[in-house]
Structures are given as structure tokens and as C-alpha cells.
Short mmCIF file of C-alpha atoms in Angstrom, two decimals:
data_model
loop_
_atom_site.label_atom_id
_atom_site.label_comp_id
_atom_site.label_asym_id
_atom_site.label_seq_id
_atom_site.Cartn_x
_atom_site.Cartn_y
_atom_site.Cartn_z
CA UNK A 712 -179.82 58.16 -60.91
CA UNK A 713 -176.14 57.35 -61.86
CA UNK A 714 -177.19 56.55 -65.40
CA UNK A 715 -178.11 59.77 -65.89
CA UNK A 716 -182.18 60.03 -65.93
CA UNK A 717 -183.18 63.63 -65.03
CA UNK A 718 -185.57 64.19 -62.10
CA UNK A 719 -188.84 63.08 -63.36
CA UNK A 720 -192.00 65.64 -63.95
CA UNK A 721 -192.98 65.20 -60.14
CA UNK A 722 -189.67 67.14 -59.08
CA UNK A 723 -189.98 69.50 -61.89
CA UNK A 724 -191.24 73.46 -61.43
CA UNK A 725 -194.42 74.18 -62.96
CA UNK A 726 -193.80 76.10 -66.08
CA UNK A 727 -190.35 74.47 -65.86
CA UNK A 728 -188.58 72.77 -68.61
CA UNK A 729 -186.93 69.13 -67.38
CA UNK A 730 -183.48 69.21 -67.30
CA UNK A 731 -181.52 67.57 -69.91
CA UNK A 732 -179.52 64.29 -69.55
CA UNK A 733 -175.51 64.57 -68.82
CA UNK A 734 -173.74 63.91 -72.04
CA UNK A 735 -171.35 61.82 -70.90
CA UNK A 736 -173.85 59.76 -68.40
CA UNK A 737 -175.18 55.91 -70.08
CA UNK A 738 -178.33 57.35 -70.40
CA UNK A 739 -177.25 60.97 -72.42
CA UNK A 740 -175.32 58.26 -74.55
CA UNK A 741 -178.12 56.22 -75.35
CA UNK A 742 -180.28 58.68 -76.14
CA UNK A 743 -177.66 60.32 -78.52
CA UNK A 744 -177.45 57.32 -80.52
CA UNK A 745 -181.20 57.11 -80.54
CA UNK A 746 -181.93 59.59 -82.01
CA UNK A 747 -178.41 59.58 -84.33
CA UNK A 748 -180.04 56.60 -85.67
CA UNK A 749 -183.80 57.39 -86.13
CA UNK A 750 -182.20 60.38 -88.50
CA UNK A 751 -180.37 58.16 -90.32
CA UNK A 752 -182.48 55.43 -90.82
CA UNK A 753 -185.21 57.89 -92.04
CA UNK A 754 -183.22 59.39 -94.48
CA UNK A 755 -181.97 56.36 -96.31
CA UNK A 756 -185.25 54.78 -95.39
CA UNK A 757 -186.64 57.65 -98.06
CA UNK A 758 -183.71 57.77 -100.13
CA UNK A 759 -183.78 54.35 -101.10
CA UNK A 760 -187.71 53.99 -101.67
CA UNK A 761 -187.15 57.56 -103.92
CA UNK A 762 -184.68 56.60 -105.87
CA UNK A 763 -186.10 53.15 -106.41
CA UNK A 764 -189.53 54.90 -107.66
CA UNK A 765 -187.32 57.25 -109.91
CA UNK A 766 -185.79 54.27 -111.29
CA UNK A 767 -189.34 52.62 -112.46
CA UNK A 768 -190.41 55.82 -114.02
CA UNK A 769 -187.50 56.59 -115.96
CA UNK A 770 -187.22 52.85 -117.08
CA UNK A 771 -190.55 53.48 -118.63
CA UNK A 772 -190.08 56.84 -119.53
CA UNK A 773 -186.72 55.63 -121.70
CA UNK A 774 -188.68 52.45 -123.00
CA UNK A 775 -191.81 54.97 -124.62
CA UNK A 776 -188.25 57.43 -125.79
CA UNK A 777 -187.00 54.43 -127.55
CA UNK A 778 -190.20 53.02 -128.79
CA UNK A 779 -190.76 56.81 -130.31
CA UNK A 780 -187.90 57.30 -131.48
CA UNK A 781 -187.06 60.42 -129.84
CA UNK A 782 -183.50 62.17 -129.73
CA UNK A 783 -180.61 60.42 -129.20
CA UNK A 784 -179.21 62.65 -126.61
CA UNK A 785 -182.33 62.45 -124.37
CA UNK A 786 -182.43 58.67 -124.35
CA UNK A 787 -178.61 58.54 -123.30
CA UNK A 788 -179.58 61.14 -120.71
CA UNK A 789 -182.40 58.97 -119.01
CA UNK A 790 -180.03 55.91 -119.24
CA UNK A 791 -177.05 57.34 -117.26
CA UNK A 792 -179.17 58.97 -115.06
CA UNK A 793 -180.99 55.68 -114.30
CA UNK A 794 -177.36 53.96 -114.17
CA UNK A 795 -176.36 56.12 -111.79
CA UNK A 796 -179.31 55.90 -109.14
CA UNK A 797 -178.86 51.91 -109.66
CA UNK A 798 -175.55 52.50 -108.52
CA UNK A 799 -176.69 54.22 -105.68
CA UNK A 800 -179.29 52.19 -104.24
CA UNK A 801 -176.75 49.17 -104.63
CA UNK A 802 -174.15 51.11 -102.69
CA UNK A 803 -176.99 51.47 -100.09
CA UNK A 804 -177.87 47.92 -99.85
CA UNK A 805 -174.07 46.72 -99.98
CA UNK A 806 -173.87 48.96 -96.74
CA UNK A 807 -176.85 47.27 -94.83
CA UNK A 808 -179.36 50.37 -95.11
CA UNK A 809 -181.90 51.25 -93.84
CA UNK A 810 -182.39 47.99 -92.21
CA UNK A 811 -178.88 48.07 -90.08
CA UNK A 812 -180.13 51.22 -88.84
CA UNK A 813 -183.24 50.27 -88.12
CA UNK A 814 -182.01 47.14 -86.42
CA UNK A 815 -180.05 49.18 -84.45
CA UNK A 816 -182.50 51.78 -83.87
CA UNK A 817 -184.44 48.94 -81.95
CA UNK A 818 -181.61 47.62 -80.14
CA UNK A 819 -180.93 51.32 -78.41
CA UNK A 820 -185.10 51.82 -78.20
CA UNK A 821 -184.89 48.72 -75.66
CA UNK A 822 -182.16 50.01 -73.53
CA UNK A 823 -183.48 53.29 -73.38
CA UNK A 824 -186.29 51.68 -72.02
CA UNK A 825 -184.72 49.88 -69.49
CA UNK A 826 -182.89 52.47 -68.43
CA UNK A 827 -186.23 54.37 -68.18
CA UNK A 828 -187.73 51.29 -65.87
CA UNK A 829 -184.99 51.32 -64.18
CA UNK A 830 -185.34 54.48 -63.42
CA UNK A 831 -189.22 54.26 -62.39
CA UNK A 832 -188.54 51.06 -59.77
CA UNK A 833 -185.45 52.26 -57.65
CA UNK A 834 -187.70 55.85 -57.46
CA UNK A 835 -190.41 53.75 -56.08
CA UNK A 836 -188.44 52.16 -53.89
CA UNK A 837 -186.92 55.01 -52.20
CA UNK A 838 -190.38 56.53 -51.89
CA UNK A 839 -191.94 53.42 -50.38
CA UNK A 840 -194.74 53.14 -53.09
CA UNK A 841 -196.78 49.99 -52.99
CA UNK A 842 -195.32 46.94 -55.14
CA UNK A 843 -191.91 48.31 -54.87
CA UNK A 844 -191.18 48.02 -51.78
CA UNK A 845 -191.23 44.64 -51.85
CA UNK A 846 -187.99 44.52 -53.92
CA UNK A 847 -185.69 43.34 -51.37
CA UNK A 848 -182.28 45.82 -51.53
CA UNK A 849 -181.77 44.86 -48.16
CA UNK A 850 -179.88 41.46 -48.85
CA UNK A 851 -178.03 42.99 -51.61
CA UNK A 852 -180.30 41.32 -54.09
CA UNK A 853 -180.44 44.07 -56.20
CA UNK A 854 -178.22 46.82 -55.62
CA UNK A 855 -177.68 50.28 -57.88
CA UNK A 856 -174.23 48.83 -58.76
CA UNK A 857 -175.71 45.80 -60.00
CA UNK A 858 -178.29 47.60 -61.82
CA UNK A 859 -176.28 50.41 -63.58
CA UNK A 860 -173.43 47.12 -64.45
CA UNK A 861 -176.60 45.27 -66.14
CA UNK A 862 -177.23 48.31 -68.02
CA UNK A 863 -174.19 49.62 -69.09
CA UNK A 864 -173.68 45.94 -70.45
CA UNK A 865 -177.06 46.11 -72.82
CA UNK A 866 -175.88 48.96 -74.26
CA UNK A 867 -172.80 47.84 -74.78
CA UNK A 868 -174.12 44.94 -76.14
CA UNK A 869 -176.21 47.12 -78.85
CA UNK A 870 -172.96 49.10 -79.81
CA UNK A 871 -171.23 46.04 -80.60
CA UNK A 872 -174.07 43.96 -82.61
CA UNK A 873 -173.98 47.39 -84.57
CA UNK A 874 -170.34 47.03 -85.13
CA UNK A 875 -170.17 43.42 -85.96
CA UNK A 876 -172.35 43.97 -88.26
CA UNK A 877 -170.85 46.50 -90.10
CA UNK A 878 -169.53 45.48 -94.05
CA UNK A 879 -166.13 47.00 -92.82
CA UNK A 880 -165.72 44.49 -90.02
CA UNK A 881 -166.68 41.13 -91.33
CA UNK A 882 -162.95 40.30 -90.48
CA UNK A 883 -163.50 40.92 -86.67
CA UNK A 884 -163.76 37.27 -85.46
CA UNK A 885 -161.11 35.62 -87.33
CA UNK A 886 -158.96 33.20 -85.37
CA UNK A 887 -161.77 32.42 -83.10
CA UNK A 888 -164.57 29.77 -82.96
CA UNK A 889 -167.87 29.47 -81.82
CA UNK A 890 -166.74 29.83 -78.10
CA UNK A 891 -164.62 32.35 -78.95
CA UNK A 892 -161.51 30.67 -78.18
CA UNK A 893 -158.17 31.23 -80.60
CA UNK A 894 -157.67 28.27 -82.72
CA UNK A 895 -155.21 25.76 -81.33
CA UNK A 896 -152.03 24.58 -83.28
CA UNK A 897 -151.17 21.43 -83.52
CA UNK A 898 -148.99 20.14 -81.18
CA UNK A 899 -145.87 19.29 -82.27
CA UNK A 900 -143.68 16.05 -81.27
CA UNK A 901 -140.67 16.98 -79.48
CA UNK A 902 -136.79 16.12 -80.86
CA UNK A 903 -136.57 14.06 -77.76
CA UNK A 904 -139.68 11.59 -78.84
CA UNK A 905 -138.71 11.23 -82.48
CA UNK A 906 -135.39 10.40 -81.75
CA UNK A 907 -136.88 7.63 -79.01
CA UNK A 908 -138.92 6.17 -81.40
CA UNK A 909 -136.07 6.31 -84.61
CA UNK A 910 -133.91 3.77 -82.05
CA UNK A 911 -137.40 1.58 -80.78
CA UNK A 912 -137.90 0.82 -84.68
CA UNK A 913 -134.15 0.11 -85.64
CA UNK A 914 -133.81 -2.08 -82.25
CA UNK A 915 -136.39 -4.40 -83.76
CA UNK A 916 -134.68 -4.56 -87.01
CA UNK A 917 -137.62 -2.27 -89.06
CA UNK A 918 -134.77 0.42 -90.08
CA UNK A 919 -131.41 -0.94 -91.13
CA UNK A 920 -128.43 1.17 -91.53
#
């Protein structure tokens, strides 16, 4: 497949491991940033939910400190320390996490998939197998060009959702509308017309001197 898919268990050895997907190939990329993305949104998936459960017990542990009326030094200990994972966990949520890397997580899941089904119907077709050969690549209806463009643009499309919504580039679509056109000036009169109209008005008598 020119996406990349490796040859599926059928063509694979017994006892053989399948062979890995070019890194370079649309479907090696994908699968990169799968999985780049699964790590990270499980990480600050757990880091978040951790430090937001550290942050309820020491806010209880410093309200029984204070209601005690424990040391000094152990009460200021408990505060910065809860200061600083509040700081933390709103530096996560000011960069979108975990849920812009779950979002995108999903986005990549899909095209994997499609690459994957993909995959499945143009090997049924070239082996004849009932259903797909009704898929008429005869009147270039659906072609392998056609079908790797169509993928190539979903995950392109993923990539740049991700980036668009990164904090970094709110300023991205500046200058641009809804239909992503550049906003138009507004057209200016020439010398020519002013001038025309200047001796129209002081013909009629509406401008002296």
C-alpha cells in the first residue's frame, strides 16, 4: 500500500513478526503521533487528577494544622506546597490538557482507521473477494491516487485542528474571515473623481471662491 500498511497476517511467516510501518510513509506518521499522544494525554490525564487530589488533602490537612494550632513552619509548608500544585494544574488547564490531547488522540484514532479500511478494501479488491469486487476501479471511480490524496488530507486535517488549537496560535487567522478571505480595504476615490466633483458643485454655485 503506498500509505505504508505492512503486509497483513495472511502474508506473514508463521512464527514471524509483521514488519513495521516506513517512518516516513502517512501511515508510520500517523501511528507515531498516535501513540505520541496516548503518552501524553495519559500522563497529564494522571497528573492533573493527582495533583488535584493532593490539593484536597492538604487543604484539609492545613485547615485541622490551623484549627490545632500546630507549628508555624509546618502550616507555611502545606500552604506553599498547595500554592504551588495550584499553580500547576492552572498551567495545565491554560495549555488545553489533557483534553487537547485527547481530542487529538481521537482525531489521529480515526485516520488510522481509515487508513486501516483502506487498506482492507483495495486488498479485497485485488484478490477478487466477494463485496469488493463490486467497487468499480475500472472507470476511475476510485483510484489509489484518489484514495491515498483523501487520506493524506484527513490527516492533515487532524495536524492542523491540533495546531489551531494550540494557546500559542490563537493569532493564526487574523486578517481573514469566515471564508477565509483577507479583509478588503476600502476603496479609495481617485484624485481624478474628487477633483470632477469639486468643479460639478462650484458650477452650480454650492462652493464660491
Amino acid at each position: 500500500m503506498l500509505v505504508g500498511v505492512p503486509s497483513t497476517s495472511t502474508d506473514t511467516p508463521k512464527g514471524e513478526r509483521p514488519k513495521s510501518p516506513p517512518p516516513k510513509s502517512l501511515y508510520g506518521r500517523a501511528i507515531r503521533q498516535l501513540n505520541s499522544q496516548r503518552f501524553t494525554y495519559y500522563a497529564t490525564a494522571s497528573l492533573s487528577n493527582t495533583l488535584l487530589l493532593s490539593q484536597v488533602v492538604l487543604g484539609a490537612a492545613l485547615t485541622a494544622l490551623g484549627a490545632s494550632e500546630s507549628s508555624h513552619i509546618l502550616i507555611t509548608v502545606f500552604g506553599a506546597l498547595n500554592t504551588i500544585i495550584a499553580g500547576v494544574v492552572a498551567y495545565l488547564k491554560s495549555r488545553g490538557q489533557p483534553m487537547r490531547a485527547r481530542m487529538y488522540r481521537d482525531d489521529l484514532e480515526r485516520v488510522v482507521d481509515e487508513i486501516e479500511n483502506s487498506e482492507t478494501m483495495w486488498l479485497g479488491i485485488s484478490r477478487g473477494i466477494h463485496g469488493y469486487d463490486e467497487i468499480d476501479t475500472d472507470e476511475h471511480q476510485v483510484t489509489v491516487r484518489s484514495e491515498v490524496a483523501r487520506l493524506t488530507r484527513l490527516f492533515d486535517r487532524a495536524v492542523r485542528n491540533n495546531s489551531l488549537n494550540n494557546p500559542d496560535m490563537y493569532m493564526a487567522g487574523a486578517g481573514f474571515d469566515g471564508n477565509n478571505t483577507a479583509l478588503r480595504s476600502r476603496p479609495q476615490r481617485s484624485c481624478s473623481s474628487w477633483r470632477w466633483c469639486w468643479r460639478a458643485c462650484r458650477s452650480r454655485g454650492a462652493i464660491s471662491g
